[in-house]
Amino acid sequence: MENKSTYYQGYDFSPLEVFEWIKHGALEHINAKKWLGKSDFEKFTTTFEKQFSDNYNQVKSFINNDLDKGNVSFAVLVVSLYEAFLEVGICQKTTLRWVEESINAPTYDFVVEGTEKMLDSAENPFASLVQSSKMREQTYFGSSFNFERPIDDEFGYVLHIKKCLFHQTLQHLKRTDLQPIICRIDLGWINGIKPEKHGIRFVRPVTFASGKVCQMWFVREEKSAVGTNF
C-alpha cells in the first residue's frame, strides 16, 4: 500500500490493505496535526493499541475470512481511536471530529481523483460504475453483507444493503453512534462522480447511521434533446 503511484481504478485493494493504509495514515495525521502534546500522544498510541486488541477480541467471532478480517478491523479502528481520544481527556465533540478527519484524510483525495479518472476514461461511465459496485460487493465485502438489487437495468441501479458487518461490529461494541464516521468513508468515491461530466447521479437516502438499511441509488441522467434550451 506504500506505492500508490497508479491512480485508484475501482477497487484494487483488499479490505486488509485498506485497513492498514487507513490505520497508518490516521496515526500519522494525528501526529502531524499536533492535536496532542508529546506525552499525551504517547499515552494515546498506547491506549489505542490496547483498546484495539481488546475490541478486536470481542468481535473476532464475526470473522470468517480475510474480507471479514479487514472490514471488522476497520470498524474496530474507528472505535479504538475514539476511545483513546476520550481516555486522554479530549471532549466527545472534538473526539468525533478528529476521528472522522483522521480516518478520511489518508484516502480521500486519492479516491476522489482516481474515481473521476476511472469514469473519465470509461466508454460508458454508468455501466463502469455499476460493474465496479457489483465487483466490490463480491470481492471486498462478501457474504457477511447482504445485498439486494430491486432495480438493475441500463437506466438505474438500486442497491439495498440489509446486513452490514460494520454495523454488526459497532452494535456488539455498543458504539453505533460512530456509524456516521464509517459511512462517510464512502465520500471519496461518491465525490469522484461528476454528474455534469459523467451523466450519473448518486443518492444514498438512508444508511445504518439513520435507519435499519443502507440504500444506494445509481441513476443515469437523461440526455437533453439537441437544440433544447430551458
XYZ file of N, CA and C in Angstrom:
690
model
N 0.816 -1.215 0.000
C 0.000 0.000 0.000
C 0.846 1.260 0.000
N 2.176 1.113 0.163
C 3.003 2.310 0.223
C 3.111 2.973 -1.145
N 3.121 2.157 -2.219
C 3.258 2.718 -3.551
C 1.887 2.846 -4.194
N 1.419 4.098 -4.274
C 0.103 4.336 -4.875
C 0.262 5.275 -6.069
N 1.351 5.051 -6.855
C 1.634 5.939 -7.973
C 0.600 5.801 -9.077
N 0.036 4.614 -9.236
C -1.041 4.456 -10.203
C -2.346 4.832 -9.538
N -3.194 5.530 -10.284
C -4.411 6.031 -9.661
C -5.396 4.909 -9.365
N -6.227 5.210 -8.424
C -7.265 4.277 -7.974
C -8.143 3.876 -9.151
N -8.251 2.584 -9.401
C -9.054 2.093 -10.522
C -10.101 1.117 -9.995
N -11.198 1.684 -9.533
C -12.243 0.830 -8.995
C -11.903 0.404 -7.582
N -11.702 -0.901 -7.383
C -11.482 -1.426 -6.047
C -10.345 -2.436 -6.101
N -9.121 -1.945 -6.225
C -7.975 -2.810 -6.428
C -7.405 -3.371 -5.133
N -7.727 -2.763 -4.001
C -7.101 -3.127 -2.749
C -8.027 -3.980 -1.888
N -7.434 -4.896 -1.149
C -8.225 -5.753 -0.262
C -8.620 -4.973 0.991
N -9.647 -5.437 1.721
C -10.018 -4.772 2.971
C -8.865 -4.691 3.968
N -8.034 -5.730 4.034
C -6.895 -5.698 4.949
C -5.887 -4.636 4.540
N -5.642 -4.514 3.242
C -4.721 -3.485 2.758
C -5.263 -2.095 3.049
N -6.549 -1.906 2.816
C -7.161 -0.604 3.078
C -7.121 -0.285 4.569
N -7.415 -1.270 5.397
C -7.342 -1.064 6.846
C -5.950 -0.608 7.267
N -4.913 -1.296 6.797
C -3.543 -0.933 7.171
C -3.188 0.460 6.666
N -3.628 0.775 5.466
C -3.392 2.097 4.873
C -4.034 3.181 5.738
N -5.286 2.981 6.090
C -6.003 3.990 6.872
C -5.444 4.081 8.294
N -5.149 2.943 8.903
C -4.589 2.961 10.263
C -3.280 3.738 10.293
N -2.380 3.403 9.398
C -1.084 4.086 9.336
C -1.279 5.572 9.063
N -2.137 5.879 8.096
C -2.373 7.274 7.738
C -3.040 8.064 8.844
N -3.962 7.427 9.567
C -4.666 8.115 10.654
C -3.706 8.507 11.766
N -2.851 7.580 12.174
C -1.898 7.880 13.243
C -0.892 8.940 12.797
N -0.463 8.871 11.544
C 0.431 9.907 11.013
C -0.256 11.265 11.003
N -1.517 11.286 10.604
C -2.277 12.537 10.528
C -2.434 13.152 11.917
N -2.775 12.336 12.889
C -2.954 12.825 14.259
C -1.657 13.423 14.786
N -0.549 12.745 14.517
C 0.752 13.236 14.971
C 1.130 14.529 14.259
N 0.908 14.576 12.940
C 1.277 15.762 12.159
C 0.457 16.983 12.545
N -0.790 16.777 12.909
C -1.665 17.883 13.301
C -1.297 18.465 14.669
N -0.526 17.694 15.433
C -0.106 18.130 16.781
C -1.304 18.498 17.659
N -2.356 17.723 17.537
C -3.521 17.919 18.396
C -3.180 17.601 19.850
N -2.216 16.696 20.021
C -1.821 16.256 21.355
C -0.353 16.577 21.590
N -0.020 16.922 22.836
C 1.378 17.088 23.196
C 2.105 15.751 23.142
N 3.424 15.786 23.255
C 4.222 14.566 23.112
C 3.804 13.486 24.092
N 3.677 13.844 25.367
C 3.328 12.828 26.369
C 1.912 12.303 26.162
N 0.986 13.207 25.795
C -0.391 12.774 25.543
C -0.472 11.887 24.306
N 0.344 12.202 23.283
C 0.330 11.377 22.074
C 0.861 9.981 22.381
N 1.893 9.904 23.202
C 2.426 8.595 23.591
C 1.380 7.799 24.368
N 0.685 8.475 25.280
C -0.385 7.806 26.029
C -1.511 7.397 25.089
N -1.813 8.273 24.129
C -2.870 7.992 23.158
C -2.555 6.729 22.361
N -1.338 6.634 21.823
C -0.991 5.477 20.989
C -0.985 4.181 21.803
N -0.489 4.258 23.039
C -0.501 3.073 23.908
C -1.932 2.635 24.209
N -2.776 3.624 24.524
C -4.184 3.330 24.811
C -4.885 2.780 23.579
N -4.594 3.373 22.432
C -5.203 2.911 21.182
C -4.884 1.443 20.922
N -3.616 1.078 21.037
C -3.225 -0.308 20.764
C -3.908 -1.273 21.732
N -4.013 -0.880 22.995
C -4.687 -1.736 23.974
C -6.168 -1.879 23.649
N -6.821 -0.730 23.353
C -8.248 -0.768 23.031
C -8.507 -1.570 21.764
N -7.616 -1.413 20.792
C -7.799 -2.158 19.545
C -7.748 -3.658 19.818
N -6.758 -4.085 20.590
C -6.632 -5.512 20.901
C -7.851 -6.020 21.666
N -8.281 -5.261 22.666
C -9.442 -5.674 23.469
C -10.715 -5.724 22.624
N -10.930 -4.678 21.829
C -12.141 -4.623 20.997
C -12.139 -5.716 19.930
N -10.985 -5.928 19.321
C -10.872 -6.949 18.277
C -11.218 -8.331 18.836
N -10.721 -8.612 20.025
C -11.003 -9.914 20.640
C -12.491 -10.098 20.921
N -13.194 -9.001 21.160
C -14.634 -9.090 21.423
C -15.440 -9.452 20.181
N -14.913 -9.106 19.010
C -15.698 -9.295 17.776
C -15.058 -10.267 16.788
N -13.977 -10.913 17.182
C -13.285 -11.783 16.230
C -14.133 -12.984 15.809
N -15.169 -13.289 16.577
C -16.059 -14.390 16.184
C -16.840 -14.060 14.915
N -16.898 -12.774 14.537
C -17.584 -12.368 13.310
C -16.748 -12.663 12.065
N -15.487 -12.997 12.263
C -14.552 -13.127 11.144
C -14.542 -14.557 10.611
N -14.906 -14.687 9.344
C -14.930 -15.994 8.688
C -13.910 -16.118 7.568
N -13.325 -14.993 7.154
C -12.380 -14.999 6.041
C -11.577 -13.700 6.069
N -10.666 -13.538 5.113
C -9.813 -12.349 5.086
C -10.600 -11.069 4.805
N -11.677 -11.170 4.024
C -12.504 -9.988 3.784
C -13.085 -9.497 5.104
N -13.644 -10.419 5.867
C -14.214 -10.063 7.169
C -13.145 -9.478 8.090
N -11.961 -10.050 8.060
C -10.888 -9.580 8.945
C -10.564 -8.117 8.680
N -10.462 -7.750 7.407
C -10.177 -6.360 7.073
C -11.316 -5.432 7.427
N -12.545 -5.844 7.151
C -13.704 -4.984 7.415
C -13.989 -4.837 8.906
N -13.861 -5.923 9.664
C -14.012 -5.831 11.117
C -12.903 -4.955 11.699
N -11.690 -5.125 11.209
C -10.562 -4.331 11.707
C -10.779 -2.845 11.474
N -11.378 -2.488 10.345
C -11.649 -1.076 10.077
C -12.634 -0.509 11.089
N -13.709 -1.240 11.363
C -14.687 -0.769 12.351
C -14.057 -0.669 13.735
N -13.232 -1.646 14.086
C -12.546 -1.626 15.381
C -11.571 -0.454 15.453
N -10.938 -0.127 14.343
C -10.039 1.030 14.283
C -10.764 2.307 14.675
N -11.936 2.527 14.091
C -12.716 3.732 14.388
C -13.069 3.785 15.873
N -13.548 2.674 16.404
C -13.936 2.617 17.819
C -12.735 2.878 18.722
N -11.611 2.276 18.401
C -10.438 2.364 19.271
C -9.809 3.749 19.251
N -9.801 4.410 18.106
C -9.329 5.795 18.055
C -10.219 6.683 18.916
N -11.510 6.488 18.788
C -12.480 7.261 19.569
C -12.238 7.080 21.065
N -12.096 5.850 21.494
C -11.913 5.574 22.920
C -10.575 6.093 23.432
N -9.552 6.053 22.586
C -8.236 6.543 23.004
C -8.237 8.059 23.187
N -8.905 8.782 22.288
C -9.011 10.239 22.452
C -9.738 10.588 23.749
N -10.827 9.897 24.012
C -11.562 10.156 25.253
C -10.688 9.880 26.472
N -9.891 8.831 26.392
C -9.057 8.426 27.528
C -8.004 9.485 27.874
N -7.527 10.236 26.870
C -6.522 11.272 27.159
C -7.171 12.619 27.451
N -8.498 12.621 27.606
C -9.173 13.818 28.087
C -9.771 14.731 27.043
N -9.875 14.264 25.798
C -10.485 15.077 24.745
C -12.005 14.951 24.851
N -12.717 16.068 24.717
C -14.174 16.035 24.836
C -14.792 15.259 23.673
N -16.014 14.798 23.866
C -16.653 13.944 22.864
C -16.816 14.649 21.521
N -17.233 15.912 21.531
C -17.458 16.635 20.280
C -16.180 16.734 19.463
N -15.093 17.111 20.116
C -13.809 17.214 19.418
C -13.314 15.842 18.992
N -13.512 14.858 19.837
C -13.093 13.495 19.508
C -13.767 13.001 18.236
N -15.061 13.211 18.111
C -15.779 12.782 16.904
C -15.208 13.457 15.662
N -14.920 14.737 15.778
C -14.379 15.485 14.632
C -12.988 14.990 14.266
N -12.160 14.767 15.248
C -10.795 14.312 14.990
C -10.754 12.895 14.439
N -11.602 12.025 14.953
C -11.633 10.652 14.433
C -12.072 10.655 12.973
N -13.127 11.401 12.668
C -13.588 11.439 11.274
C -12.508 11.981 10.347
N -11.852 13.058 10.751
C -10.811 13.644 9.907
C -9.647 12.680 9.717
N -9.190 12.067 10.790
C -8.025 11.188 10.690
C -8.329 9.914 9.907
N -9.574 9.446 9.955
C -9.966 8.255 9.202
C -10.077 8.563 7.711
N -10.607 9.720 7.374
C -10.855 10.055 5.971
C -9.661 10.670 5.257
N -8.831 11.402 5.969
C -7.731 12.132 5.341
C -6.771 11.256 4.533
N -6.392 10.064 5.010
C -5.394 9.290 4.272
C -5.814 8.870 2.866
N -7.096 8.671 2.620
C -7.537 8.103 1.345
C -8.376 9.040 0.490
N -8.931 10.093 1.069
C -9.985 10.862 0.401
C -9.554 11.399 -0.968
N -8.501 12.205 -1.027
C -8.106 12.836 -2.291
C -7.748 11.792 -3.340
N -7.052 10.752 -2.909
C -6.638 9.688 -3.816
C -7.841 9.006 -4.458
N -8.856 8.717 -3.650
C -10.030 8.007 -4.161
C -10.902 8.923 -5.012
N -11.060 10.184 -4.602
C -11.824 11.138 -5.424
C -11.197 11.247 -6.806
N -9.905 11.499 -6.848
C -9.210 11.679 -8.123
C -9.252 10.410 -8.962
N -9.012 9.269 -8.323
C -8.995 8.017 -9.060
C -10.351 7.632 -9.614
N -11.410 7.864 -8.818
C -12.762 7.563 -9.294
C -13.116 8.433 -10.488
N -12.787 9.714 -10.395
C -13.081 10.622 -11.504
C -12.329 10.200 -12.764
N -11.065 9.838 -12.625
C -10.278 9.416 -13.787
C -10.817 8.117 -14.375
N -11.216 7.198 -13.507
C -11.780 5.937 -13.981
C -13.021 6.182 -14.826
N -13.895 7.061 -14.344
C -15.126 7.356 -15.080
C -14.848 8.186 -16.322
N -13.851 9.067 -16.257
C -13.461 9.853 -17.432
C -13.022 8.949 -18.579
N -12.321 7.885 -18.236
C -11.756 7.012 -19.269
C -12.720 5.918 -19.726
N -13.859 5.801 -19.051
C -14.819 4.742 -19.385
C -15.665 5.125 -20.591
N -15.875 4.173 -21.489
C -16.758 4.415 -22.635
C -18.186 4.641 -22.163
N -18.586 3.916 -21.128
C -19.915 4.040 -20.534
C -19.734 4.194 -19.019
N -19.631 5.434 -18.515
C -19.358 5.639 -17.090
C -20.373 4.960 -16.171
N -21.648 4.998 -16.542
C -22.675 4.377 -15.702
C -22.439 2.877 -15.580
N -22.260 2.212 -16.709
C -22.036 0.766 -16.696
C -20.756 0.415 -15.943
N -19.734 1.246 -16.107
C -18.464 1.005 -15.432
C -18.610 1.110 -13.920
N -19.354 2.129 -13.465
C -19.551 2.324 -12.030
C -20.379 1.191 -11.427
N -21.421 0.782 -12.132
C -22.257 -0.320 -11.645
C -21.444 -1.611 -11.574
N -20.645 -1.858 -12.599
C -19.822 -3.064 -12.600
C -18.822 -3.049 -11.447
N -18.245 -1.877 -11.173
C -17.317 -1.750 -10.046
C -18.025 -2.024 -8.726
N -19.260 -1.524 -8.604
C -20.033 -1.764 -7.388
C -20.306 -3.254 -7.209
N -20.714 -3.917 -8.277
C -21.009 -5.349 -8.194
C -19.758 -6.157 -7.850
N -18.628 -5.762 -8.428
C -17.381 -6.449 -8.122
C -17.012 -6.261 -6.654
N -17.201 -5.044 -6.161
C -16.885 -4.731 -4.763
C -17.776 -5.539 -3.808
N -19.031 -5.702 -4.185
C -19.951 -6.480 -3.348
C -19.425 -7.895 -3.125
N -18.808 -8.454 -4.156
C -18.339 -9.837 -4.078
C -16.933 -9.945 -3.505
N -16.026 -9.085 -3.967
C -14.606 -9.269 -3.669
C -14.088 -8.394 -2.541
N -14.901 -7.444 -2.066
C -14.463 -6.586 -0.967
C -15.301 -6.816 0.291
N -16.597 -6.968 0.106
C -17.490 -7.146 1.259
C -17.813 -8.615 1.525
N -18.265 -9.320 0.525
C -18.503 -10.744 0.678
C -19.803 -11.086 1.385
N -19.885 -12.315 1.869
C -21.145 -12.866 2.372
C -21.557 -12.330 3.739
N -20.699 -11.588 4.413
C -21.076 -11.003 5.707
C -21.891 -9.729 5.543
N -22.107 -9.340 4.306
C -23.026 -8.256 3.957
C -24.120 -8.874 3.094
N -25.306 -8.318 3.162
C -26.420 -8.841 2.367
C -26.906 -7.763 1.411
N -26.818 -8.036 0.113
C -27.181 -7.065 -0.913
C -28.407 -7.528 -1.698
N -29.333 -6.617 -1.909
C -30.466 -6.864 -2.797
C -30.484 -5.780 -3.865
N -30.944 -6.145 -5.068
C -30.943 -5.222 -6.205
C -32.356 -5.097 -6.775
N -33.202 -4.281 -6.167
C -34.578 -4.153 -6.672
C -34.651 -3.536 -8.063
N -33.666 -2.744 -8.433
C -33.593 -2.187 -9.789
C -32.181 -2.405 -10.311
N -32.081 -2.983 -11.486
C -30.784 -3.217 -12.114
C -30.994 -3.280 -13.620
N -30.986 -2.118 -14.245
C -31.150 -2.066 -15.694
C -30.232 -0.987 -16.260
N -30.406 -0.667 -17.530
C -29.486 0.269 -18.178
C -29.678 1.712 -17.731
N -30.737 1.980 -16.988
C -31.020 3.354 -16.556
C -30.751 3.593 -15.070
N -30.827 2.540 -14.271
C -30.638 2.719 -12.841
C -30.210 1.449 -12.143
N -29.493 1.639 -11.062
C -29.055 0.517 -10.235
C -29.321 0.902 -8.787
N -30.234 0.190 -8.140
C -30.594 0.475 -6.753
C -30.154 -0.705 -5.897
N -29.363 -0.391 -4.903
C -28.790 -1.408 -4.039
C -29.327 -1.243 -2.623
N -29.899 -2.302 -2.075
C -30.343 -2.317 -0.682
C -29.391 -3.221 0.104
N -28.753 -2.665 1.114
C -27.850 -3.440 1.963
C -28.600 -3.750 3.251
N -28.992 -4.999 3.401
C -29.831 -5.404 4.531
C -29.007 -5.831 5.747
N -27.777 -6.218 5.501
C -26.889 -6.653 6.585
C -25.517 -6.046 6.355
N -24.950 -5.445 7.406
C -23.678 -4.730 7.282
C -22.748 -5.175 8.407
N -21.605 -5.722 8.061
C -20.658 -6.191 9.071
C -20.099 -5.040 9.906
N -19.943 -3.869 9.286
C -19.500 -2.700 10.052
C -20.497 -2.404 11.178
N -21.774 -2.386 10.813
C -22.815 -2.064 11.794
C -22.906 -3.148 12.863
N -22.792 -4.388 12.440
C -22.827 -5.506 13.383
C -21.695 -5.377 14.404
N -20.519 -4.986 13.932
C -19.366 -4.804 14.822
C -19.610 -3.678 15.811
N -20.116 -2.552 15.307
C -20.400 -1.419 16.189
C -21.479 -1.762 17.211
N -22.489 -2.493 16.782
C -23.543 -2.902 17.715
C -22.974 -3.728 18.865
N -22.121 -4.664 18.539
C -21.554 -5.540 19.571
C -20.687 -4.748 20.552
N -19.999 -3.729 20.034
C -19.127 -2.914 20.884
C -19.873 -1.748 21.526
N -21.186 -1.678 21.248
C -22.042 -0.607 21.796
C -21.533 0.777 21.402
N -21.166 0.904 20.124
C -20.661 2.170 19.600
C -21.354 2.547 18.286
N -22.649 2.312 18.205
C -23.356 2.629 16.960
C -23.399 4.125 16.680
N -23.083 4.955 17.675
C -23.020 6.397 17.443
C -21.878 6.766 16.503
N -20.969 5.829 16.257
C -19.849 6.076 15.347
C -20.156 5.649 13.915
N -21.349 5.129 13.665
C -21.722 4.682 12.321
C -21.568 5.779 11.265
N -21.954 7.046 11.542
C -21.793 8.078 10.510
C -20.357 8.224 10.023
N -19.384 8.043 10.911
C -17.982 8.159 10.510
C -17.629 7.060 9.522
N -18.078 5.845 9.804
C -17.802 4.732 8.896
C -18.498 4.942 7.555
N -19.730 5.421 7.583
C -20.464 5.644 6.335
C -19.811 6.731 5.481
N -19.227 7.726 6.123
C -18.653 8.837 5.360
C -17.330 8.495 4.694
N -16.776 7.325 4.980
C -15.573 6.910 4.267
C -15.867 6.768 2.773
N -17.144 6.540 2.418
C -17.545 6.405 1.010
C -17.533 7.728 0.255
N -17.391 8.843 0.953
C -17.450 10.138 0.274
C -16.347 10.294 -0.761
N -15.257 9.564 -0.619
C -14.194 9.640 -1.614
C -14.693 9.265 -2.998
N -15.244 8.055 -3.120
C -15.702 7.643 -4.456
C -16.995 8.354 -4.843
N -17.841 8.689 -3.856
C -19.079 9.409 -4.176
C -18.757 10.762 -4.801
N -17.817 11.481 -4.220
C -17.482 12.815 -4.720
C -16.614 12.781 -5.968
N -16.154 11.585 -6.340
C -15.453 11.442 -7.614
C -16.403 11.366 -8.798
N -17.689 11.173 -8.523
C -18.715 11.150 -9.571
C -19.115 12.586 -9.881
N -18.920 13.012 -11.118
C -19.269 14.366 -11.540
C -20.479 14.275 -12.485
N -21.685 14.522 -11.969
C -22.903 14.318 -12.769
C -22.887 15.023 -14.115
N -22.408 16.265 -14.137
C -22.426 17.030 -15.384
C -21.482 16.448 -16.422
N -20.474 15.731 -15.980
C -19.494 15.159 -16.899
C -19.750 13.681 -17.183
N -20.171 12.952 -16.174
C -20.309 11.501 -16.303
C -21.736 11.039 -16.583
N -22.711 11.950 -16.446
C -24.095 11.589 -16.732
C -24.697 10.635 -15.721
N -24.209 10.696 -14.483
C -24.679 9.799 -13.421
C -25.032 10.624 -12.191
N -26.128 10.260 -11.561
C -26.465 10.825 -10.254
C -26.398 9.700 -9.221
N -25.792 9.994 -8.085
C -25.754 9.019 -6.996
C -26.445 9.610 -5.783
N -27.323 8.824 -5.170
C -28.027 9.253 -3.957
C -27.968 8.115 -2.943
N -27.708 8.478 -1.707
C -27.751 7.496 -0.620
C -28.762 8.016 0.399
N -30.061 7.695 0.217
C -31.112 8.302 1.037
C -31.139 7.841 2.483
N -30.561 6.680 2.757
C -30.556 6.173 4.131
C -29.350 5.252 4.302
N -28.769 5.280 5.498
C -27.693 4.357 5.849
C -28.009 3.765 7.219
N -27.149 2.904 7.695
C -27.345 2.353 9.038
C -27.118 3.404 10.120
N -26.620 4.569 9.729
C -26.492 5.670 10.684
C -27.840 6.314 10.968
N -28.787 6.177 10.024
C -30.089 6.841 10.177
C -31.276 5.894 10.068
N -31.036 4.638 9.722
C -32.133 3.693 9.549
C -31.682 2.263 9.760
N -32.509 1.328 9.312
C -32.226 -0.094 9.509
C -31.765 -0.766 8.223
N -31.419 0.049 7.241
C -30.953 -0.450 5.960
C -30.079 0.633 5.343
N -29.234 0.243 4.415
C -28.474 1.223 3.634
C -28.918 1.092 2.185
N -29.254 2.219 1.563
C -29.659 2.204 0.157
C -28.703 3.066 -0.663
N -28.338 2.560 -1.828
C -27.510 3.301 -2.769
C -28.214 3.310 -4.115
N -28.407 4.505 -4.655
C -29.111 4.673 -5.918
C -28.149 5.270 -6.950
N -27.875 4.503 -7.994
C -27.079 4.980 -9.122
C -28.050 5.196 -10.284
N -28.153 6.416 -10.778
C -29.154 6.730 -11.803
C -28.489 7.424 -12.983
N -28.764 6.905 -14.170
C -28.256 7.545 -15.377
C -29.113 8.766 -15.696
N -28.477 9.876 -16.016
C -29.212 11.083 -16.380
C -29.643 11.015 -17.838
N -30.864 11.460 -18.106
C -31.352 11.513 -19.480
C -30.616 12.606 -20.238
N -30.207 12.281 -21.452
C -29.530 13.278 -22.272
C -30.543 14.276 -22.810
N -30.180 15.544 -22.773
C -31.072 16.582 -23.295
C -31.168 16.470 -24.809
N -32.357 16.757 -25.320
C -32.547 16.748 -26.771
C -31.704 17.843 -27.407
N -31.152 17.564 -28.574
C -30.322 18.540 -29.274
C -31.135 19.791 -29.572
N -30.578 20.925 -29.259
C -31.236 22.189 -29.574
C -32.251 22.640 -28.554
N -32.424 21.883 -27.476
C -33.388 22.266 -26.449
C -32.763 23.255 -25.487
N -33.452 24.342 -25.241
C -32.971 25.344 -24.295
C -34.055 25.644 -23.278
N -33.727 25.522 -22.014
C -34.666 25.839 -20.944
C -34.004 26.796 -19.968
